[in-house]
Coordinates of C-alpha atoms in Angstrom, one line a residue:
Chain A
M127 CA 16.9 8.3 27.3
S128 CA 16.3 6.8 30.7
M129 CA 13.2 4.7 31.1
P130 CA 11.9 5.2 34.6
T131 CA 10.7 2.1 36.3
P132 CA 7.4 2.6 38.2
M133 CA 6.7 1.2 41.5
P134 CA 4.9 -2.2 41.5
Q135 CA 1.2 -1.7 41.6
P136 CA -1.8 -3.9 41.3
E137 CA -2.5 -4.9 37.7
R138 CA -5.1 -2.6 36.1
E139 CA -7.8 -4.0 33.7
N140 CA -6.5 -3.5 30.3
Y141 CA -7.3 -4.8 26.7
L142 CA -5.0 -7.8 27.3
N143 CA -6.3 -9.2 30.7
K144 CA -10.0 -8.1 30.3
E145 CA -10.9 -11.4 28.8
Y146 CA -9.1 -14.7 28.2
G147 CA -9.6 -17.6 25.8
V148 CA -9.3 -18.2 22.1
W149 CA -12.7 -16.9 21.3
S150 CA -12.1 -13.6 23.1
W151 CA -9.4 -13.1 20.5
L152 CA -11.0 -14.6 17.4
L153 CA -14.2 -12.7 17.9
T154 CA -12.8 -9.5 19.3
T155 CA -13.7 -6.1 17.8
D156 CA -11.1 -4.3 19.9
H157 CA -8.8 -2.5 17.4
K158 CA -5.8 -3.3 19.7
R159 CA -6.4 -7.0 19.8
I160 CA -7.0 -7.1 16.1
A161 CA -3.7 -5.3 15.7
L162 CA -2.0 -8.2 17.6
L163 CA -3.8 -10.7 15.5
Y164 CA -2.3 -9.0 12.5
L165 CA 1.1 -8.8 14.2
L166 CA 1.1 -12.7 14.6
S167 CA -0.1 -13.3 11.1
I168 CA 2.3 -10.9 9.2
T169 CA 5.2 -12.2 11.3
F170 CA 4.3 -15.8 10.2
F171 CA 4.3 -14.7 6.5
F172 CA 7.5 -12.6 7.0
F173 CA 9.4 -15.7 8.0
I174 CA 7.9 -17.7 5.1
G175 CA 9.0 -14.9 2.7
G176 CA 12.4 -14.7 4.4
F177 CA 12.8 -18.5 4.0
F178 CA 12.4 -18.1 0.2
A179 CA 14.9 -15.2 0.2
L180 CA 17.4 -17.4 2.1
L181 CA 17.1 -20.1 -0.6
I182 CA 17.5 -17.5 -3.3
R183 CA 20.7 -16.1 -1.7
L184 CA 22.0 -19.6 -1.1
E185 CA 21.5 -20.5 -4.8
L186 CA 23.4 -17.4 -5.8
L187 CA 26.4 -18.2 -3.5
T188 CA 28.0 -20.0 -6.4
P189 CA 27.8 -19.1 -10.2
A190 CA 26.5 -22.6 -11.0
G191 CA 22.8 -23.6 -10.6
D192 CA 23.6 -26.2 -8.1
L193 CA 21.0 -25.8 -5.2
V194 CA 17.9 -25.6 -7.3
Q195 CA 17.0 -25.8 -11.0
A196 CA 15.6 -22.9 -13.1
D197 CA 11.9 -23.8 -12.6
T198 CA 12.3 -23.9 -8.8
Y199 CA 14.3 -20.7 -8.8
N200 CA 11.5 -18.9 -10.7
K201 CA 9.0 -20.1 -8.1
L202 CA 11.3 -19.0 -5.3
F203 CA 11.6 -15.4 -6.3
T204 CA 7.9 -15.3 -7.3
M205 CA 6.6 -16.6 -3.9
H206 CA 9.1 -14.4 -2.0
G207 CA 7.9 -11.3 -3.8
M208 CA 4.2 -12.2 -3.5
V209 CA 4.4 -13.1 0.2
M210 CA 6.5 -10.2 1.2
V211 CA 4.6 -7.6 -0.8
F212 CA 1.0 -8.6 -0.3
F213 CA 1.2 -10.5 3.0
F214 CA 3.9 -8.7 4.9
L215 CA 4.8 -5.2 3.7
I216 CA 1.4 -3.8 2.7
P217 CA -0.3 -4.8 5.9
S218 CA 2.7 -4.4 8.1
I219 CA 2.6 -0.8 9.6
P220 CA -1.1 0.1 8.7
A221 CA -2.7 -3.1 10.0
V222 CA -0.5 -3.6 13.1
L223 CA 0.7 -0.1 14.3
G224 CA -2.0 1.8 12.5
N225 CA -4.7 -0.4 13.8
F226 CA -3.3 -0.2 17.4
L227 CA -2.6 3.6 17.3
V228 CA -4.9 5.5 15.0
P229 CA -7.9 5.5 17.4
M230 CA -5.7 6.2 20.4
M231 CA -3.8 9.0 18.7
I232 CA -7.0 10.9 17.8
G233 CA -8.7 10.2 21.1
A234 CA -11.3 7.7 19.9
K235 CA -12.5 4.6 21.6
D236 CA -12.1 2.4 18.6
L237 CA -12.2 2.5 14.8
A238 CA -15.3 3.7 13.1
F239 CA -16.3 0.1 12.0
P240 CA -14.9 -2.4 14.5
R241 CA -16.6 -5.4 12.9
V242 CA -15.3 -4.4 9.5
N243 CA -11.9 -4.2 11.1
L244 CA -12.2 -7.9 12.3
L245 CA -13.6 -8.8 8.8
S246 CA -10.5 -7.3 7.3
W247 CA -8.3 -9.7 9.4
Y248 CA -10.4 -12.7 8.4
L249 CA -10.1 -11.7 4.8
Y250 CA -6.3 -11.4 5.2
I251 CA -6.3 -14.9 6.7
I252 CA -8.4 -16.5 4.0
G253 CA -6.2 -14.9 1.4
G254 CA -3.1 -16.2 3.3
V255 CA -4.4 -19.7 3.6
M256 CA -5.1 -19.7 -0.1
M257 CA -1.6 -18.5 -0.8
L258 CA -0.1 -21.2 1.4
H259 CA -2.2 -23.8 -0.4
C260 CA -1.0 -22.4 -3.7
M261 CA 2.7 -22.6 -2.4
L262 CA 2.4 -26.1 -1.1
T263 CA 0.7 -27.5 -4.3
G264 CA 3.1 -26.1 -6.8
G265 CA 3.4 -22.3 -6.6
V266 CA 3.7 -19.7 -9.4
D267 CA 6.7 -18.9 -11.6
T268 CA 5.8 -15.6 -13.3
G269 CA 7.4 -13.2 -10.9
W270 CA 5.2 -11.3 -8.5
T271 CA 4.2 -9.1 -11.4
F272 CA 2.1 -11.7 -13.3
Y273 CA 3.1 -10.2 -16.7
A274 CA 1.0 -11.1 -19.7
P275 CA 1.3 -12.9 -22.0
F276 CA 3.4 -15.4 -19.9
A277 CA 0.9 -15.4 -17.1
T278 CA -2.2 -15.5 -19.4
N279 CA -1.2 -17.8 -22.2
F280 CA 1.9 -19.8 -21.4
T281 CA 2.6 -20.8 -17.8
N282 CA 0.8 -23.8 -16.2
T283 CA 1.6 -22.9 -12.6
K284 CA -1.1 -21.8 -10.1
I285 CA -1.8 -18.3 -11.5
V286 CA -5.5 -18.2 -10.8
E287 CA -5.2 -19.5 -7.2
A288 CA -2.4 -17.0 -6.3
G289 CA -4.3 -14.2 -8.1
L290 CA -7.4 -15.1 -6.1
A291 CA -5.4 -15.1 -2.8
I292 CA -4.1 -11.6 -3.5
F293 CA -7.6 -10.5 -4.6
V294 CA -9.2 -11.6 -1.3
A295 CA -6.2 -10.1 0.7
G296 CA -6.6 -6.9 -1.3
F297 CA -10.1 -6.4 0.1
S298 CA -8.7 -6.6 3.6
S299 CA -6.4 -3.8 2.6
I300 CA -9.3 -1.8 1.3
L301 CA -11.4 -2.2 4.4
T302 CA -8.5 -1.1 6.6
G303 CA -8.2 2.1 4.5
L304 CA -11.9 2.7 4.6
N305 CA -12.0 2.4 8.4
F306 CA -9.1 4.8 8.8
V307 CA -10.5 7.4 6.5
V308 CA -13.9 7.4 8.3
T309 CA -12.3 7.3 11.7
I310 CA -9.9 10.2 11.1
H311 CA -12.7 12.3 9.6
R312 CA -15.5 11.5 12.1
M313 CA -14.0 10.4 15.4
R314 CA -11.4 12.9 16.5
A315 CA -11.6 14.0 20.1
P316 CA -12.8 17.5 20.9
G317 CA -9.9 20.0 20.1
M318 CA -8.1 17.5 17.9
T319 CA -8.2 19.6 14.8
W320 CA -6.5 18.6 11.5
S321 CA -3.6 20.9 12.2
R322 CA -3.1 19.2 15.7
L323 CA -3.1 15.6 14.3
P324 CA 0.1 13.6 14.8
L325 CA 1.9 13.3 11.5
F326 CA 1.5 9.5 11.8
I327 CA -2.2 10.0 11.3
W328 CA -1.7 12.3 8.2
A329 CA 0.6 9.5 6.8
H330 CA -2.0 6.9 7.4
Y331 CA -4.8 9.1 6.0
A332 CA -2.7 9.4 2.7
T333 CA -2.0 5.6 2.8
S334 CA -5.7 5.0 3.2
I335 CA -6.4 7.0 0.0
I336 CA -4.1 4.8 -1.9
Q337 CA -5.6 1.6 -0.4
L338 CA -9.1 2.7 -1.2
L339 CA -8.6 4.0 -4.7
G340 CA -5.7 1.9 -6.0
T341 CA -6.5 -1.6 -4.6
P342 CA -9.7 -2.1 -6.6
V343 CA -7.6 -1.7 -9.8
I344 CA -5.2 -4.6 -9.0
A345 CA -8.3 -6.6 -8.1
V346 CA -9.9 -6.0 -11.5
T347 CA -6.5 -6.7 -13.2
I348 CA -6.2 -10.1 -11.5
V349 CA -9.8 -10.9 -12.5
L350 CA -8.9 -10.0 -16.1
V351 CA -5.9 -12.3 -16.0
A352 CA -8.0 -15.2 -14.7
A353 CA -10.8 -14.4 -17.3
E354 CA -8.1 -14.2 -20.0
R355 CA -6.7 -17.6 -19.0
A356 CA -10.1 -19.3 -18.7
L357 CA -12.1 -17.7 -21.5
H358 CA -9.5 -16.3 -23.9
L359 CA -11.2 -12.9 -24.0
G360 CA -8.2 -11.3 -25.8
I361 CA -7.8 -8.3 -23.5
F362 CA -4.1 -8.8 -23.4
D363 CA -3.7 -11.0 -26.5
P364 CA -2.7 -9.0 -29.7
K365 CA -4.0 -11.9 -31.9
L366 CA -7.5 -11.1 -30.5
G367 CA -7.1 -7.4 -30.6
G368 CA -5.8 -7.0 -27.1
D369 CA -2.5 -5.5 -25.8
P370 CA -0.1 -7.1 -23.4
L371 CA 1.2 -3.7 -22.2
L372 CA -2.3 -3.0 -21.0
F373 CA -1.7 -5.5 -18.3
Q374 CA 1.4 -3.6 -17.2
H375 CA -0.5 -0.3 -17.2
L376 CA -3.2 -1.7 -15.0
F377 CA -0.8 -3.6 -12.8
W378 CA 1.5 -0.7 -12.1
F379 CA -1.3 1.8 -11.6
Y380 CA -1.8 0.1 -8.3
S381 CA 1.6 -1.6 -7.7
H382 CA 3.7 1.5 -7.9
P383 CA 1.5 3.4 -5.4
A384 CA 1.6 0.2 -3.4
V385 CA 5.2 1.1 -2.6
Y386 CA 3.8 4.3 -0.9
I387 CA 1.3 2.1 1.1
M388 CA 4.6 0.6 2.5
I389 CA 6.7 3.7 2.9
L390 CA 4.2 6.5 3.9
P391 CA 3.2 4.8 7.2
A392 CA 7.0 4.2 7.8
M393 CA 7.5 7.9 7.3
G394 CA 4.7 8.5 9.8
V395 CA 6.5 6.3 12.4
V396 CA 9.8 7.9 11.7
T397 CA 8.3 11.5 12.2
E398 CA 7.0 10.5 15.6
I399 CA 10.2 9.0 16.7
I400 CA 12.4 11.9 15.5
A401 CA 10.3 14.4 17.3
C402 CA 10.4 12.4 20.5
F403 CA 14.2 11.6 20.5
S404 CA 15.2 15.0 19.5
R405 CA 12.7 16.6 21.9
K406 CA 11.5 19.1 19.4
R407 CA 8.4 20.0 17.5
I408 CA 8.6 18.7 13.9
F409 CA 10.0 21.4 11.6
G410 CA 7.6 22.5 9.0
Y411 CA 4.6 20.5 10.4
S412 CA 2.2 21.6 7.5
F413 CA 4.7 20.8 4.9
V414 CA 5.3 17.3 6.2
A415 CA 1.6 16.8 6.5
F416 CA 0.7 17.9 3.0
S417 CA 3.7 16.1 1.5
S418 CA 2.1 12.8 2.7
I419 CA -1.0 13.7 0.6
A420 CA 1.2 14.9 -2.3
I421 CA 3.1 11.6 -2.4
A422 CA -0.2 9.7 -2.4
V423 CA -1.5 11.7 -5.4
F424 CA 1.8 12.0 -7.3
G425 CA 2.4 8.3 -6.7
F426 CA -0.4 7.6 -9.1
L427 CA 1.2 9.6 -11.9
V428 CA 4.4 7.7 -12.4
W429 CA 3.6 4.1 -12.9
A430 CA 4.9 3.7 -16.5
H431 CA 8.5 4.2 -15.4
H432 CA 8.4 0.5 -14.9
M433 CA 7.7 0.1 -18.6
F434 CA 10.3 2.2 -20.4
V435 CA 11.8 -0.7 -22.3
A436 CA 8.5 -2.7 -22.7
G437 CA 7.6 -1.1 -26.0
M438 CA 5.5 1.7 -24.9
S439 CA 5.4 5.1 -26.7
V440 CA 8.5 7.1 -26.4
Y441 CA 6.5 10.3 -25.9
A442 CA 4.5 8.7 -23.0
A443 CA 7.8 7.6 -21.6
L444 CA 9.0 11.1 -21.6
V445 CA 5.8 12.2 -19.8
F446 CA 6.2 9.5 -17.1
S447 CA 9.9 10.2 -16.7
L448 CA 9.2 13.9 -15.9
L449 CA 6.3 13.0 -13.6
S450 CA 8.5 10.4 -11.8
Y451 CA 10.9 13.2 -10.8
A452 CA 8.0 15.1 -9.4
V453 CA 7.3 12.5 -6.7
A454 CA 10.8 13.1 -5.4
V455 CA 9.9 16.6 -4.3
P456 CA 7.5 15.8 -1.4
S457 CA 9.8 13.0 -0.4
A458 CA 12.7 15.4 -0.2
I459 CA 10.6 17.9 1.7
K460 CA 10.1 15.2 4.4
V461 CA 13.8 14.3 4.6
F462 CA 14.9 18.0 4.8
N463 CA 12.3 18.7 7.5
W464 CA 13.4 15.6 9.6
T465 CA 17.0 16.8 9.3
A466 CA 16.0 20.4 10.2
T467 CA 14.1 18.9 13.3
L468 CA 17.2 17.1 14.4
Y469 CA 19.2 20.4 14.1
K470 CA 20.0 21.6 17.6
G471 CA 17.7 18.9 19.0
S472 CA 18.5 17.1 22.3
I473 CA 19.2 13.8 20.5
H474 CA 18.8 10.5 22.4
Y475 CA 20.2 7.4 20.7
D476 CA 17.7 4.8 21.9
A477 CA 16.8 1.8 19.7
P478 CA 13.8 3.5 18.0
M479 CA 15.9 6.4 17.0
L480 CA 18.6 4.1 15.7
Y481 CA 16.0 2.6 13.4
A482 CA 14.9 6.1 12.4
F483 CA 18.4 7.1 11.5
G484 CA 18.7 3.9 9.6
F485 CA 15.5 4.8 7.8
L486 CA 16.8 8.2 6.9
G487 CA 20.0 7.0 5.3
L488 CA 18.6 3.9 3.5
F489 CA 15.5 5.6 2.3
T490 CA 17.6 8.4 0.9
I491 CA 19.7 6.0 -1.0
G492 CA 16.7 4.1 -2.3
G493 CA 15.0 7.3 -3.2
L494 CA 17.9 8.8 -5.0
T495 CA 18.6 5.6 -6.9
G496 CA 15.0 5.8 -7.9
L497 CA 15.8 9.0 -9.7
F498 CA 18.4 7.1 -11.7
L499 CA 15.6 4.8 -12.8
A500 CA 13.3 7.6 -13.7
A501 CA 15.9 8.9 -16.2
L502 CA 15.2 7.2 -19.5
G503 CA 18.8 6.7 -20.5
I504 CA 20.0 5.2 -17.3
D505 CA 16.9 3.0 -17.0
V506 CA 17.5 1.4 -20.3
H507 CA 21.0 0.4 -19.1
V508 CA 19.9 -1.0 -15.7
T509 CA 16.3 -2.3 -16.4
D510 CA 15.9 -5.9 -15.1
T511 CA 19.3 -5.9 -13.4
Y512 CA 20.3 -6.2 -9.8
F513 CA 20.5 -2.3 -9.7
V514 CA 16.6 -2.3 -9.7
V515 CA 16.6 -5.2 -7.1
A516 CA 18.8 -3.2 -4.8
H517 CA 16.8 0.1 -5.3
F518 CA 13.5 -1.3 -4.4
H519 CA 14.9 -3.2 -1.4
Y520 CA 16.4 0.0 -0.1
I521 CA 12.9 1.5 -0.1
M522 CA 10.8 -1.5 0.9
V523 CA 13.2 -3.1 3.3
G524 CA 15.6 -0.4 4.2
G525 CA 12.7 2.1 4.5
A526 CA 9.5 0.3 5.3
V527 CA 10.9 -2.5 7.5
M528 CA 13.2 -0.1 9.4
G529 CA 10.2 2.1 10.0
Y530 CA 8.2 -0.9 11.1
L531 CA 10.9 -2.1 13.6
G532 CA 11.5 1.4 14.9
G533 CA 7.7 1.8 15.4
M534 CA 7.6 -1.7 17.2
H535 CA 10.2 -0.7 19.5
F536 CA 8.8 2.8 20.2
W537 CA 5.4 1.6 21.0
W538 CA 6.2 -1.9 22.4
P539 CA 5.8 -0.5 26.0
K540 CA 2.4 0.7 25.2
I541 CA 1.4 -2.5 23.3
S542 CA 2.7 -4.9 25.9
G543 CA 3.0 -2.9 29.1
R544 CA 6.6 -4.1 29.4
L545 CA 10.0 -2.6 28.5
Y546 CA 12.3 -4.4 26.1
P547 CA 16.0 -4.8 26.9
E548 CA 17.4 -1.6 25.4
G549 CA 21.1 -2.9 25.1
W550 CA 19.9 -5.9 23.0
A551 CA 17.6 -3.7 20.9
R552 CA 20.5 -1.3 20.1
L553 CA 22.7 -4.2 19.1
A554 CA 19.9 -5.6 16.9
A555 CA 19.4 -2.2 15.2
L556 CA 23.1 -2.1 14.4
I557 CA 23.1 -5.7 13.1
V558 CA 20.1 -5.0 10.9
F559 CA 21.8 -1.8 9.5
I560 CA 25.0 -3.6 8.8
G561 CA 23.4 -6.8 7.5
F562 CA 21.0 -4.8 5.2
N563 CA 23.8 -2.8 3.6
L564 CA 26.1 -5.8 3.2
T565 CA 23.2 -7.6 1.5
F566 CA 22.0 -5.0 -0.9
F567 CA 24.8 -2.5 -1.6
P568 CA 26.8 -5.1 -3.6
Q569 CA 23.6 -5.6 -5.7
F570 CA 23.8 -2.0 -6.9
I571 CA 27.3 -2.7 -8.2
L572 CA 26.3 -6.1 -9.6
G573 CA 23.3 -4.5 -11.4
Y574 CA 25.5 -1.7 -12.8
M575 CA 28.0 -4.2 -14.1
G576 CA 25.2 -6.0 -15.9
M577 CA 24.0 -8.9 -13.7
P578 CA 20.4 -9.5 -14.7
R579 CA 17.8 -10.3 -12.1
R580 CA 15.9 -13.5 -11.9
Y581 CA 18.9 -15.7 -13.2
Y582 CA 19.7 -18.7 -11.1
D583 CA 22.9 -19.5 -13.0
Y584 CA 25.6 -16.9 -13.7
S585 CA 28.4 -19.4 -14.6
H586 CA 29.2 -17.4 -17.8
M587 CA 29.8 -14.4 -15.5
P588 CA 32.1 -15.8 -12.6
E589 CA 33.4 -12.3 -11.9
F590 CA 30.2 -11.6 -10.1
Q591 CA 30.7 -14.2 -7.4
V592 CA 32.6 -12.1 -4.9
L593 CA 29.8 -9.6 -4.7
N594 CA 27.2 -12.3 -4.5
V595 CA 29.0 -14.0 -1.7
L596 CA 29.1 -10.6 0.2
S597 CA 25.4 -10.3 -0.4
T598 CA 24.5 -13.8 0.9
A599 CA 26.8 -13.2 3.9
G600 CA 24.9 -10.0 4.6
A601 CA 21.6 -11.8 4.3
T602 CA 22.7 -14.2 7.1
V603 CA 23.6 -11.2 9.2
L604 CA 20.3 -9.5 8.4
G605 CA 18.4 -12.6 9.4
V606 CA 20.1 -12.6 12.8
G607 CA 19.1 -8.9 13.1
Y608 CA 15.5 -9.8 12.5
L609 CA 15.4 -12.8 14.7
L610 CA 16.8 -10.8 17.7
P611 CA 13.9 -8.5 18.2
M612 CA 11.4 -11.3 18.0
I613 CA 13.3 -13.2 20.7
Y614 CA 13.6 -10.2 23.1
F615 CA 10.1 -8.9 22.5
L616 CA 8.7 -12.4 23.4
W617 CA 11.1 -12.5 26.4
S618 CA 10.0 -9.1 27.6
M619 CA 6.4 -10.1 27.7
R620 CA 7.1 -12.3 30.6
Y621 CA 10.4 -10.9 32.1
G622 CA 10.5 -7.3 30.9
K623 CA 10.2 -4.5 33.5
P624 CA 6.7 -3.1 33.6
A625 CA 6.4 0.1 31.5
S626 CA 5.0 3.3 32.9
D627 CA 2.3 5.1 30.9
N628 CA 4.7 7.3 29.1
P629 CA 8.3 5.8 29.4
W630 CA 9.7 8.1 26.7
N631 CA 8.0 11.2 28.0
A632 CA 6.5 11.5 24.6
A633 CA 3.8 13.8 23.3
G634 CA 0.6 12.3 21.9
L635 CA -2.6 11.1 23.3
E636 CA -1.6 7.4 23.2
W637 CA 1.0 8.1 25.9
K638 CA -1.6 9.7 28.1
T639 CA -3.4 6.4 28.8
A640 CA -2.3 3.3 30.6
S641 CA 0.2 0.8 29.3
P642 CA -1.3 -1.5 28.2
P643 CA -4.4 0.7 27.5
P644 CA -7.9 -0.2 28.7
T645 CA -10.3 -1.7 26.2
F646 CA -11.9 1.7 25.3
N647 CA -8.4 3.5 25.4
F648 CA -9.3 6.3 27.8
D649 CA -11.1 6.4 31.1
E650 CA -12.7 9.7 30.0
E651 CA -12.8 11.4 26.7
P652 CA -9.7 13.5 26.1
V653 CA -10.0 17.1 25.2
V654 CA -7.0 18.4 23.3
T655 CA -5.8 21.9 24.1
W656 CA -2.3 21.7 22.9
E657 CA -0.4 21.5 19.6
A658 CA 1.1 18.3 18.4
Y659 CA 4.7 17.6 19.5
N660 CA 4.8 20.1 22.3
Y661 CA 8.1 18.8 23.5
E662 CA 9.4 22.2 24.6
E663 CA 6.3 22.4 26.8
L664 CA 6.9 18.8 28.2
D665 CA 10.5 19.4 28.9
A666 CA 10.1 22.9 30.4
P667 CA 11.4 22.9 34.0
H668 CA 8.7 22.2 36.6
S669 CA 6.2 21.6 33.8
E670 CA 3.0 19.7 34.8
E671 CA 1.6 17.0 32.7
V672 CA -0.9 18.5 30.4
P673 CA -4.3 17.6 31.6
V674 CA -6.3 15.2 29.4
G675 CA -9.8 15.1 30.8
R676 CA -12.4 17.8 30.8
Chain B
M44 CA -28.6 3.2 6.4
S45 CA -26.9 6.3 7.6
E46 CA -29.1 9.0 9.0
H47 CA -27.2 11.4 6.8
S48 CA -28.5 10.0 3.5
K49 CA -31.9 9.7 2.2
S50 CA -33.1 6.3 0.9
S51 CA -35.2 6.2 -2.3
P52 CA -38.7 4.6 -2.4
L53 CA -38.7 0.9 -3.1
P54 CA -40.2 1.3 -6.7
T55 CA -37.2 3.4 -7.5
Y56 CA -34.9 0.5 -6.6
F57 CA -36.9 -1.9 -8.8
A58 CA -36.8 0.7 -11.7
V59 CA -33.1 1.0 -11.3
F60 CA -32.7 -2.7 -11.3
F61 CA -34.8 -3.0 -14.4
A62 CA -32.7 -0.3 -16.1
L63 CA -29.6 -2.2 -15.3
L64 CA -31.0 -5.4 -16.8
V65 CA -31.9 -3.3 -20.0
G66 CA -28.4 -2.0 -20.0
T67 CA -26.9 -5.5 -19.8
A68 CA -29.3 -6.7 -22.7
L69 CA -28.2 -3.6 -24.7
T70 CA -24.5 -4.5 -24.1
V71 CA -25.1 -8.0 -25.3
Y72 CA -26.9 -6.9 -28.4
A73 CA -24.3 -4.1 -29.2
A74 CA -21.6 -6.8 -29.0
T75 CA -23.3 -8.6 -31.9
L76 CA -23.1 -5.5 -34.2
D77 CA -20.0 -4.4 -35.9
L78 CA -19.8 -0.7 -35.1
G79 CA -16.2 -0.5 -36.2
K80 CA -14.2 2.0 -34.1
Y81 CA -17.3 2.8 -32.1
N82 CA -17.6 -0.8 -30.6
A83 CA -15.6 0.2 -27.5
A84 CA -17.3 3.6 -27.2
V85 CA -20.7 2.1 -27.2
A86 CA -20.0 -0.7 -24.6
L87 CA -18.2 1.9 -22.4
T88 CA -21.0 4.4 -22.6
I89 CA -23.6 1.7 -21.6
A90 CA -21.3 0.6 -18.7
S91 CA -20.7 4.1 -17.5
V92 CA -24.5 4.8 -17.4
K93 CA -25.0 1.5 -15.4
A94 CA -22.2 2.3 -13.0
T95 CA -23.7 5.8 -12.4
L96 CA -27.1 4.3 -11.6
V97 CA -25.5 1.9 -9.1
A98 CA -23.5 4.6 -7.4
L99 CA -26.5 7.2 -7.3
F100 CA -29.1 4.8 -6.1
F101 CA -27.8 1.6 -4.7
M102 CA -24.8 3.3 -3.0
H103 CA -26.9 6.3 -2.0
V104 CA -24.7 8.9 -3.4
K105 CA -27.9 10.7 -4.6
G106 CA -29.3 12.7 -1.7
A107 CA -26.2 12.2 0.4
S108 CA -25.5 15.2 2.5
E109 CA -22.1 14.1 3.8
K110 CA -19.2 16.0 2.4
L111 CA -17.1 13.0 3.0
T112 CA -19.3 11.0 0.6
K113 CA -18.9 13.5 -2.1
L114 CA -15.1 13.7 -1.4
V115 CA -14.8 10.0 -1.9
V116 CA -16.9 10.0 -5.2
I117 CA -14.9 12.9 -6.6
A118 CA -11.6 11.4 -5.6
A119 CA -12.6 8.0 -7.2
L120 CA -13.6 9.8 -10.5
F121 CA -10.4 11.8 -10.4
F122 CA -8.3 8.7 -10.0
L123 CA -10.2 6.9 -12.8
L124 CA -9.4 9.8 -15.1
L125 CA -5.8 9.7 -14.1
L126 CA -5.8 6.0 -15.0
L127 CA -7.5 6.5 -18.3
G128 CA -5.9 9.7 -19.3
L129 CA -2.3 8.8 -18.6
T130 CA -2.7 5.3 -20.1
M131 CA -3.9 7.1 -23.2
T132 CA -0.6 9.1 -23.5
D133 CA 0.8 5.7 -24.4
Y134 CA -2.0 4.5 -26.7
A135 CA -2.4 7.7 -28.5
T136 CA 1.2 8.2 -29.3
R137 CA 2.6 4.7 -29.7
L138 CA 4.0 3.7 -33.2
W139 CA 1.7 0.8 -34.3
S140 CA 3.1 -1.3 -37.0

């Protein structure tokens, strides 16, 4: 799609140039500035988590445990998981793109509670600093799952400190969810009915439900682990009448839906991109909207499929296996509706769309292999193998990160007021796709052949080396693919061509304001008189821009 | 305080606070008694009553006219029931040996 370059004009006042200085950022209550604060913070943690991943992949390059020893390796995969899950993936799309876009997409000046929004960032930073301190002073070796009794009775690593860091960061997530729910309910512009909301908003609404209702459970669970270690209460200790599996029930009650905190917003992003770059209204709008809510609710019914071989009741396992299949239904509804939207669409292969295509393929593979794991028989075979590792990376990296990068490219002109270099962006999307598959597809085969996860030394299974070398090579390619966007986004902030208000000719209120937007988003309150995704209308010959103001 | 919810008179807050203290004392006392299989039931009942008091009075759910508030409370209870109910599918049917 061509990106028209506007004539140079005097710089308008916007959220970026209205005020300058460190304090204008650190004390801001502007949702867009807070989104950028989150962007910087999560990028920092992404590279820390990525550094741990790099060390893990280097260790597995050879069968022998030659780069690090077992204890260090245990800490590497633990810290990689904790940082990536709690400090990158969970806040990624909601706290950056959601923060920036939710008020604009519904025609509001800001979120309902701007100060609470800033507080959520500070809580994230406090949690992050605690996690950094924990890492620098020894780290944790339990895996990101903190399983009892190892975490409660045996390990001497920094469990309590890491738990506290996640506890604090969890409140940041709760506050973001709370802000979104209230904003979406109470602050929609006149005419912005529920059935006219962009599906990005429906996805964030569903995500917020999970953040609000699920996160307190992990907070309580972490407190119980700390209390168990300090006071020996016996909640998870069978000798004192407790049950170690209770920890897994509580942990996965949040941590399985947490995957949907990562993937639902990515689905929202992809929906916007597919509609724009196929120039069509989303097929089955209501089904896509309600499938987001269904995923949020069904996501809470499936947690014990993580525990099939942990010693839980076989009857309960049957129940959870059946329920796990149920969550595939709304996910499939989305994939089929996106595909139907593409059908006979006027498809443009710009960088955001390449990421959306990547998302479609990788999420589908990740989702379908999830069904393998929901089946009791296969799960017994592949539990704790690289098959599981590959599966959840296809969802959490192939799905969520592809969605995040697609969204960053799609809305970058709005965020920065500058265009990124399209050629480089397409190349980066291709490199990410190839690098990702090269890294993680071999892991499906490794897992199915029996390579266990969390082993630093596989010298008794040297036949696994070829696939591990492929995987490590892929990780290097993937790393280049992730560095490229960071470089050209930074470059474009200074040297990129100025973006017009609506460089993609996209539907949605955020495109009807300036790029970058003014502090309160709109010069006058928008009144919505059109349906979402009115691309046929926008593309109609001689069509006039739909008026925004009264 | 939101204009949509009614606050209770100050004595009510003190009464609720006192009731919560009594609840705490009762919990501690109940922990010293061996009620057999009712140990957990008694503790949970007291805790539930206390949580209800906090939600109704300190969190202003009582007298709230907002549909959104009611929706949040109902959703929270629904998800709590999911947590307890589905966890019980394991505990009620596990082979204990």
